[in-house]
CSV table of C-alpha atoms in Angstrom, one decimal:
chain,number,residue,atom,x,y,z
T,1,UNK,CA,12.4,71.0,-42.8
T,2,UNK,CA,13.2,71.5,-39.1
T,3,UNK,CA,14.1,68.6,-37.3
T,4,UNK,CA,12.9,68.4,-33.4
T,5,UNK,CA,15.6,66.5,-32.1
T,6,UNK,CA,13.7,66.3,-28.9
T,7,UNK,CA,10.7,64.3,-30.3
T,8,UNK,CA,12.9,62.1,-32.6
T,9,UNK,CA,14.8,60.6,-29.3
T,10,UNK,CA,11.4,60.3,-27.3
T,11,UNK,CA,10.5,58.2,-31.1
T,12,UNK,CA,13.6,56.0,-30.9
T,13,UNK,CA,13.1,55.7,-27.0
T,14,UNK,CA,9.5,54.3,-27.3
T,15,UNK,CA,10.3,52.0,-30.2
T,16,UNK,CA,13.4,50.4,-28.1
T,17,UNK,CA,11.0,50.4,-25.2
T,18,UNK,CA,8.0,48.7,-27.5
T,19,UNK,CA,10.8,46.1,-28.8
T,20,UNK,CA,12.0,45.4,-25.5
T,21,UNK,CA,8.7,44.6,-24.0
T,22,UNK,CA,7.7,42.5,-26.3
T,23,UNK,CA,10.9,40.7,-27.1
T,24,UNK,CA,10.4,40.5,-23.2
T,25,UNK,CA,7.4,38.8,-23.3
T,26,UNK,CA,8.2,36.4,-26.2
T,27,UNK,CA,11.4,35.2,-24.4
T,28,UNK,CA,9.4,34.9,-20.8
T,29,UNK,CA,6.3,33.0,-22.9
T,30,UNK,CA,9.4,31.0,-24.6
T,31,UNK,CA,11.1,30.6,-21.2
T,32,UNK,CA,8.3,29.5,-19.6
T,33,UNK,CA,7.0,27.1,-22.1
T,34,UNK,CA,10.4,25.5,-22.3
T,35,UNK,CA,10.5,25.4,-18.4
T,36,UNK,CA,7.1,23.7,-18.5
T,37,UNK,CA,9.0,20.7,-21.2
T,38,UNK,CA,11.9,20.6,-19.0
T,39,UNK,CA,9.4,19.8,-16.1
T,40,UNK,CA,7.5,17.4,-18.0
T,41,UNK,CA,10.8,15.7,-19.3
T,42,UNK,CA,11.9,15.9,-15.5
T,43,UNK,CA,8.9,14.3,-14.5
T,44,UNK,CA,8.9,11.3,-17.3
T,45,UNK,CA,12.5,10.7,-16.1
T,46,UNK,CA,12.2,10.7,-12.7
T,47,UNK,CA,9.1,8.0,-13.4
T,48,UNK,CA,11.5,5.9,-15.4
T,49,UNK,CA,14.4,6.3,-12.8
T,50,UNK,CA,11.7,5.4,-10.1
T,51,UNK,CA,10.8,2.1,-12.1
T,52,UNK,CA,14.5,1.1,-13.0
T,53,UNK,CA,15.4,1.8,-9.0
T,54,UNK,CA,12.3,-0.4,-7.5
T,55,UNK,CA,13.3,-2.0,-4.8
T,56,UNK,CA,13.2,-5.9,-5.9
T,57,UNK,CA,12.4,-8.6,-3.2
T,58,UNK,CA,12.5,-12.2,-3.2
T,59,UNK,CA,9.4,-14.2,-1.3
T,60,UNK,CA,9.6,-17.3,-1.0
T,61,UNK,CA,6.8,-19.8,0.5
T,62,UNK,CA,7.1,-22.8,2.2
T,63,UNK,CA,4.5,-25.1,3.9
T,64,UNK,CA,1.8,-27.6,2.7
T,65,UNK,CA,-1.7,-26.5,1.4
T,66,UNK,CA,-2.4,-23.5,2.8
T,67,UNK,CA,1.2,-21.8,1.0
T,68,UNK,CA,0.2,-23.9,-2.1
T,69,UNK,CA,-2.8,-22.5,-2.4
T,70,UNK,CA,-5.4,-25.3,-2.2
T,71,UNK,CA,-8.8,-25.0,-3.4
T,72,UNK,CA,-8.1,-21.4,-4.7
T,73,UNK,CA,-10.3,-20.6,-7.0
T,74,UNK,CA,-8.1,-18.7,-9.3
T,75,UNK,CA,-5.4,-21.4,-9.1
T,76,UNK,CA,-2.9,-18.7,-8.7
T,77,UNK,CA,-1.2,-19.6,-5.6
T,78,UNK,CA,-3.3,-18.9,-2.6
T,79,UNK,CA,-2.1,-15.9,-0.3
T,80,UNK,CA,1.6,-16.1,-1.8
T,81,UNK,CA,0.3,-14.6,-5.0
T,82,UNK,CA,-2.0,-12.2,-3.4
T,83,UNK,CA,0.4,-10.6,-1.2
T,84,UNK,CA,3.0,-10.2,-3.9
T,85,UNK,CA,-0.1,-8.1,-5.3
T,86,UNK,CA,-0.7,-6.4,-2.8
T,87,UNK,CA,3.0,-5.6,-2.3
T,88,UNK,CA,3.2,-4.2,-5.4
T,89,UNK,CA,-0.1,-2.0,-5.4
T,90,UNK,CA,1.2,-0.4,-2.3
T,91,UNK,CA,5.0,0.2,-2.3
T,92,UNK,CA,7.4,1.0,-5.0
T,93,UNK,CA,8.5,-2.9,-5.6
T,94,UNK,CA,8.8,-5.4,-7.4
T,95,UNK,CA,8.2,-8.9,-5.9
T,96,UNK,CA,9.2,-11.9,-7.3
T,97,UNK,CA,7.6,-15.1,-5.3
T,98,UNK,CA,8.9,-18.8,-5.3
T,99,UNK,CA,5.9,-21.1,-4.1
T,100,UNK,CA,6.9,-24.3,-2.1
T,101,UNK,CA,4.0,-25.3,-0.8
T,102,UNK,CA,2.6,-29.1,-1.1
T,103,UNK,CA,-0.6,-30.5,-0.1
T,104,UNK,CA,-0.2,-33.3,2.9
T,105,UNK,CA,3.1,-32.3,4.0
T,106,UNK,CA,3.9,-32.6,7.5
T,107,UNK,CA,7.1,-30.3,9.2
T,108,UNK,CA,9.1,-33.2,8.7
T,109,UNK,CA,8.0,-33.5,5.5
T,110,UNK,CA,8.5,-29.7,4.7
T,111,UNK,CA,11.4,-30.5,6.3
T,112,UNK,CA,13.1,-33.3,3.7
T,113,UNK,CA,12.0,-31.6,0.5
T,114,UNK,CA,14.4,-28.6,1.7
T,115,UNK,CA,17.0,-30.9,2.9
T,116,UNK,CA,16.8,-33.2,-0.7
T,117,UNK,CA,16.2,-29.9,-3.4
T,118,UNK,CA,19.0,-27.8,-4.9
T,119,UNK,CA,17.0,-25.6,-6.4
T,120,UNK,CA,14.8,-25.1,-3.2
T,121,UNK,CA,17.8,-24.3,-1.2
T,122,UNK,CA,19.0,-21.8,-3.9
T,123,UNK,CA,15.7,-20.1,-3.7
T,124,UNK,CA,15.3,-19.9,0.4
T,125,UNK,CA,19.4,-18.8,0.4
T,126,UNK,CA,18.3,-15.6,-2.2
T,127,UNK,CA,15.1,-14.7,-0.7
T,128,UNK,CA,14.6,-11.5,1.6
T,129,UNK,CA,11.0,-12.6,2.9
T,130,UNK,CA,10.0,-16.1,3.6
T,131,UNK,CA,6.6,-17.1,4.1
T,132,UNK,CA,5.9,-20.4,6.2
T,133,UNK,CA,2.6,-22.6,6.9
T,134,UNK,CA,2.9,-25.7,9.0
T,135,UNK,CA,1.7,-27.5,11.7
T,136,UNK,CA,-2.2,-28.4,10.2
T,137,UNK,CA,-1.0,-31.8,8.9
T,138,UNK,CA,0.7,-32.7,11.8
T,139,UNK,CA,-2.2,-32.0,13.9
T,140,UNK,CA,-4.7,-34.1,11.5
T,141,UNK,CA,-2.3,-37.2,12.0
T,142,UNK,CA,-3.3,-36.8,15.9
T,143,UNK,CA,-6.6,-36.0,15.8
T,144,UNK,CA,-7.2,-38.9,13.0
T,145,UNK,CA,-5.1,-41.3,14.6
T,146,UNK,CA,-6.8,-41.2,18.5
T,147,UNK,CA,-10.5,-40.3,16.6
T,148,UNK,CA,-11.8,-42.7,20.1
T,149,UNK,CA,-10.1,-41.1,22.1
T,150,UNK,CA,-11.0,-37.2,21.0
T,151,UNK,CA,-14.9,-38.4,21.2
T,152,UNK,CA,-14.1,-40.1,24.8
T,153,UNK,CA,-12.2,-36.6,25.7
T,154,UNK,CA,-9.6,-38.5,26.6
T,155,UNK,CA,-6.6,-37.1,23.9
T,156,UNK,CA,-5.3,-34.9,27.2
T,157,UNK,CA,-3.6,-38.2,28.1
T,158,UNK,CA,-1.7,-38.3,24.6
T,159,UNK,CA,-1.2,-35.0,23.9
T,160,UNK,CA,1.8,-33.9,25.9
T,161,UNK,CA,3.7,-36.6,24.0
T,162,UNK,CA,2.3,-35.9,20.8
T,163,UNK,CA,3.3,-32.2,21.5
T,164,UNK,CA,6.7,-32.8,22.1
T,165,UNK,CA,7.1,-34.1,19.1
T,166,UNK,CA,5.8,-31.5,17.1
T,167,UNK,CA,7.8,-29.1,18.9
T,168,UNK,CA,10.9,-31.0,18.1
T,169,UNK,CA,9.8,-31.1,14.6
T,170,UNK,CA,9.2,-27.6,14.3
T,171,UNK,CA,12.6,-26.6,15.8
T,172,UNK,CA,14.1,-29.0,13.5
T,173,UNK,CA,12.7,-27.1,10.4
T,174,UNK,CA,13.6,-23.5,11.2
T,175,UNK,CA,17.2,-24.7,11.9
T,176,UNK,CA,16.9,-26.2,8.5
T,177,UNK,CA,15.6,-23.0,7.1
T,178,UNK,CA,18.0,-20.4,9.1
T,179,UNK,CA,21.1,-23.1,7.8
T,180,UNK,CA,20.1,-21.4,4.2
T,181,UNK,CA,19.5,-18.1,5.2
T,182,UNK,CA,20.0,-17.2,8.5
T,183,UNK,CA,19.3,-13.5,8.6
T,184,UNK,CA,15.8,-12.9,6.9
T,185,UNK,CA,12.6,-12.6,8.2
T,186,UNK,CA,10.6,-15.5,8.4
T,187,UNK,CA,6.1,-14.8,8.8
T,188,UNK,CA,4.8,-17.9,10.3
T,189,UNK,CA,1.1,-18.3,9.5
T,190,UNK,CA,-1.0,-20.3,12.1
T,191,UNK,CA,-3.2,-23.4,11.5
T,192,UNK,CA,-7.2,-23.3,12.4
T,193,UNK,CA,-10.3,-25.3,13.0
T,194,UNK,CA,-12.1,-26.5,9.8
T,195,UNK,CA,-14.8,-28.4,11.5
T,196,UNK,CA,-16.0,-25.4,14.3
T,197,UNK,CA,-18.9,-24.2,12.1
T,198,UNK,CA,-20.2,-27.1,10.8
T,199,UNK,CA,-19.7,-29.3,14.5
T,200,UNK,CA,-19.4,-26.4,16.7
T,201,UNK,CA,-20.3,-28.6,19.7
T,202,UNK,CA,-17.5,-30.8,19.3
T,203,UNK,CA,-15.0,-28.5,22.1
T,204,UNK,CA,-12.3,-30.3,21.9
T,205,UNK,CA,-11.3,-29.9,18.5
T,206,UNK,CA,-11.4,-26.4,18.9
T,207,UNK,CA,-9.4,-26.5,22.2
T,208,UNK,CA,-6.5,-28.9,20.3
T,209,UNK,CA,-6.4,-26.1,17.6
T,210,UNK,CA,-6.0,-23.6,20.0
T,211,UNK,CA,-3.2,-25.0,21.9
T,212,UNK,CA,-1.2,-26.3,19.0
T,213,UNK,CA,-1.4,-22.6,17.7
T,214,UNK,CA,-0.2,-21.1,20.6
T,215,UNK,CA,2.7,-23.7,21.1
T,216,UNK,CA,3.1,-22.8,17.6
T,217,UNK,CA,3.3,-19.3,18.7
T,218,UNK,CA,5.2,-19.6,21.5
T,219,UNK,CA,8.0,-21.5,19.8
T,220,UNK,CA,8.7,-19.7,16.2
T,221,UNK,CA,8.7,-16.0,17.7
T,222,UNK,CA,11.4,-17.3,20.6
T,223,UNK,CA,13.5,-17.0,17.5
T,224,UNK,CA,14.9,-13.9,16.4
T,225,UNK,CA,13.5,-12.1,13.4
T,226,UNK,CA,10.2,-15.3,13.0
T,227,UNK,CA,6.9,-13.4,13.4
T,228,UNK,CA,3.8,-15.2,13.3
T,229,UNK,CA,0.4,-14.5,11.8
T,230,UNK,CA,-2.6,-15.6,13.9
T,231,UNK,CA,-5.4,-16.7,11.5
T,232,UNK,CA,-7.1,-19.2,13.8
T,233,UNK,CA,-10.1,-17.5,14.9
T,234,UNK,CA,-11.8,-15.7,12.0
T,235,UNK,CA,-11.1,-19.1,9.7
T,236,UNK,CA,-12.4,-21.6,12.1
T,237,UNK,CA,-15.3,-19.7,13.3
T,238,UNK,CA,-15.8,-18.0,9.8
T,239,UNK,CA,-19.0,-15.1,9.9
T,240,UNK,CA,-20.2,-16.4,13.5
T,241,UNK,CA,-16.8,-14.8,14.8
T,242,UNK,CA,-17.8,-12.3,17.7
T,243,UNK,CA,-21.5,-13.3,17.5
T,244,UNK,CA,-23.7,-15.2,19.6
T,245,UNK,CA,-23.0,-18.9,18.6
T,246,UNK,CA,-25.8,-20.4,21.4
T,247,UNK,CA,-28.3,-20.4,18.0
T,248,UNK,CA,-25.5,-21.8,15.7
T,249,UNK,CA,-24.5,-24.7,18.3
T,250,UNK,CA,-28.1,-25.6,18.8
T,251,UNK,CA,-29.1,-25.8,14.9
T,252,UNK,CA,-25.6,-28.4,14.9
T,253,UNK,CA,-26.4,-32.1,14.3
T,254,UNK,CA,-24.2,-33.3,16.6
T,255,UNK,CA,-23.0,-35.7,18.3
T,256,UNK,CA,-20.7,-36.7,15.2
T,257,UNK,CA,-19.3,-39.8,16.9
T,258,UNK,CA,-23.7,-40.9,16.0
T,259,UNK,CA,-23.6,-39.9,12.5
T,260,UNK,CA,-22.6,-41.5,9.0
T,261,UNK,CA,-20.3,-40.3,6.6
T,262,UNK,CA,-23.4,-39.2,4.5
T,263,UNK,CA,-24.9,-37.8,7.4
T,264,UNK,CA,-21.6,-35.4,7.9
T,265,UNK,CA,-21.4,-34.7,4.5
T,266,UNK,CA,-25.5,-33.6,4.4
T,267,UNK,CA,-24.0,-31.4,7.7
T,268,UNK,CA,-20.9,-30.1,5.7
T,269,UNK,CA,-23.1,-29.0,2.5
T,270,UNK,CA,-25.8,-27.1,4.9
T,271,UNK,CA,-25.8,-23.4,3.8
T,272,UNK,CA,-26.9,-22.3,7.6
T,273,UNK,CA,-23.7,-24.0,8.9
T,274,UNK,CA,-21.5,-23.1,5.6
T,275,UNK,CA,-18.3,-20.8,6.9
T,276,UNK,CA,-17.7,-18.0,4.3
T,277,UNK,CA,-14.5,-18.3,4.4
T,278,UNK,CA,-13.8,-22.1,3.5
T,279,UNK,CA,-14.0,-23.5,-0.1
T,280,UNK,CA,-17.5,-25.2,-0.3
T,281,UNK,CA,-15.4,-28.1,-2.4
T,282,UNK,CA,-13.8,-29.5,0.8
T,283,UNK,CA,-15.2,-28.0,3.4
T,284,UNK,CA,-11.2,-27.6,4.4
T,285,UNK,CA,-9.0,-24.9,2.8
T,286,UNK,CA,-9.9,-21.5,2.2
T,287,UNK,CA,-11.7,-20.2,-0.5
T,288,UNK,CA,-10.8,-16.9,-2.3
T,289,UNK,CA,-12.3,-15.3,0.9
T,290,UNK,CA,-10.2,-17.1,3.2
T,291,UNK,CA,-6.7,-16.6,1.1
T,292,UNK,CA,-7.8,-12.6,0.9
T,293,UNK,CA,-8.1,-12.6,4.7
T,294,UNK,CA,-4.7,-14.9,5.1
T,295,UNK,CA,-3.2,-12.0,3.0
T,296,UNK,CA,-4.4,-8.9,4.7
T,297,UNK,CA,-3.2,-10.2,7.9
T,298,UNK,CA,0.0,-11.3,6.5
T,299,UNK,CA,0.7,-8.0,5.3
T,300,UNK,CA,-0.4,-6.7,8.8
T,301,UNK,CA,2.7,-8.3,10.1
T,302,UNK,CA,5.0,-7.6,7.7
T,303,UNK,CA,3.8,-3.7,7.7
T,304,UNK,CA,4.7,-4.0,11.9
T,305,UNK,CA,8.1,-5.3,10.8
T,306,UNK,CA,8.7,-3.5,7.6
T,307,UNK,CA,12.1,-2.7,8.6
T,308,UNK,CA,13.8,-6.0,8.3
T,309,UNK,CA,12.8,-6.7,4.6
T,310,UNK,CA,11.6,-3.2,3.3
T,311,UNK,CA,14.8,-0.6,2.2
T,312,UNK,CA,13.8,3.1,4.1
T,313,UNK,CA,14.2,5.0,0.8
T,314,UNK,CA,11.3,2.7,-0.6
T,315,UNK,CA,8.2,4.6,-1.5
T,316,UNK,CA,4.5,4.1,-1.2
T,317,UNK,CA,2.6,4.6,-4.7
């Protein structure tokens, strides 16, 4: 039998060819379903490194009520436990909050418990955020102590003094604070009117609120690294804020100085004077409403000065 040599090479050539492409296209198929698990495995260890290298920060609250987290509905803590929420839900973080607040306390007050607890002191020392409410107490103790004199709109004659003080007291406390930690930064949260929507025609409380927060203002952010967080209007004027309050001062019951204590507490449990943002339980702190606004503005500030607590290779999620 006669052998064509010529065909028998073509043969061997298309069969190597044949076995080439699809060894080819096994290895690529292989190759590329073993790139796809080293992705995958890249991706589920990159996620692991991400959670194992979160940035951790230390918050720690001080103040009375408002860091406390008074008449929050959730007893959780107020705004200190929201914003570590929030925190966390935005950035790659993980927060870890220490909660000082008491209800009542004056500065000085705020003051002492630093000055007389180790394990306070320890806590404010390790923290890389501190959170501070003060100021609302001391301005109760005023107003409650000269009531005459606030209906006779005569407190201007007392209020110099009485502001003096409180600056001194307030000075006092952030060198107390900066004595533990002297480099962090420290968000100051503001006081506000309780009473405007349910005695808006009563001026001068407003006015006394207003000036204590800017002297509040004025003196915290004086100091390096202390920003403050302006709360004031939206919680004392609640849902009337930017509106027309001419119909909301004329449906008020005023004059207080005429009415009884039911009388004012028939005023504080009307639903046309009720402020949104205020727990309806004492008419006083905020309510789940009020601590979410606290928060957002909180975070507001700390967003503007995100360099001083936040490392620059943190992530958002």
């Amino acid at each position: 039998m006669r052998i064509n040599g010529k065909k028998i090479i073509r043969y061997i050539l298309g069969v190597c060819c044949l076995a080439f492409l699809i060894g080819s296209g096994f290895f690529l198929a292989s190759r590329s379903g073993h790139l796809k698990n080293e992705s995958t495995v890249s991706k589920s260890i990159s996620r692991q490194t991400r959670k194992a290298h979160s940035q951790k920060i230390s918050l720690v609250g001080l103040g009375d009520s408002l860091t406390f987290g008074q008449q929050d509905p959730t007893n959780r803590g107020g705004y200190v436990y929201l914003i570590k929420q929030k925190l966390q839900k935005n950035y790659d973080v993980k927060v870890t909050t220490h909660n000082y607040g008491k209800t009542g306390d004056r500065t000085d007050q705020i003051q002492a418990r630093l000055e007389n607890d180790p394990a306070m002191q320890k806590q404010v020392s390790e923290a890389d955020v501190i959170t501070m409410t003060f100021g609302g107490n001391d301005l109760m103790q005023v107003l409650q102590n000269n009531f005459q004199l606030l209906f006779n709109n005569k407190l201007s004659s007392i209020m110099p003094q009485r502001e003096k003080q409180y600056q001194q007291k307030v000075e006092s406390l952030m060198q107390t604070v900066r004595h533990y930690n002297p480099a962090v930064p420290i968000f100051v949260i503001s006081v506000y009117n309780p009473f405007y929507v349910y005695f808006p025609t009563v001026t001068a409380l407003q006015k006394y609120t207003d000036q204590w927060v800017e002297l509040t203002k004025k003196m915290v952010t004086a100091q390096p690294r202390v920003y403050f967080v302006n709360v004031n209007q939206r919680l004392s004027q609640g849902q009337y804020l930017g509106k027309n309050q001419t119909e909301l001062k004329k449906q008020s019951k005023m004059n207080l100085e005429n009415l009884s204590s039911q009388e004012i507490e028939q005023t504080l449990n009307d639903h046309h004077e009720k402020n949104v943002y205020l727990s309806s339980n004492d008419h006083f702190h905020p309510d789940l409403k009020g601590y979410r606004y606290m928060t957002d503005q909180l975070y507001k500030v700390m967003m503007a000065h995100r360099t001083t607590w936040l490392n620059s290779e943190t992530t958002k999620r």
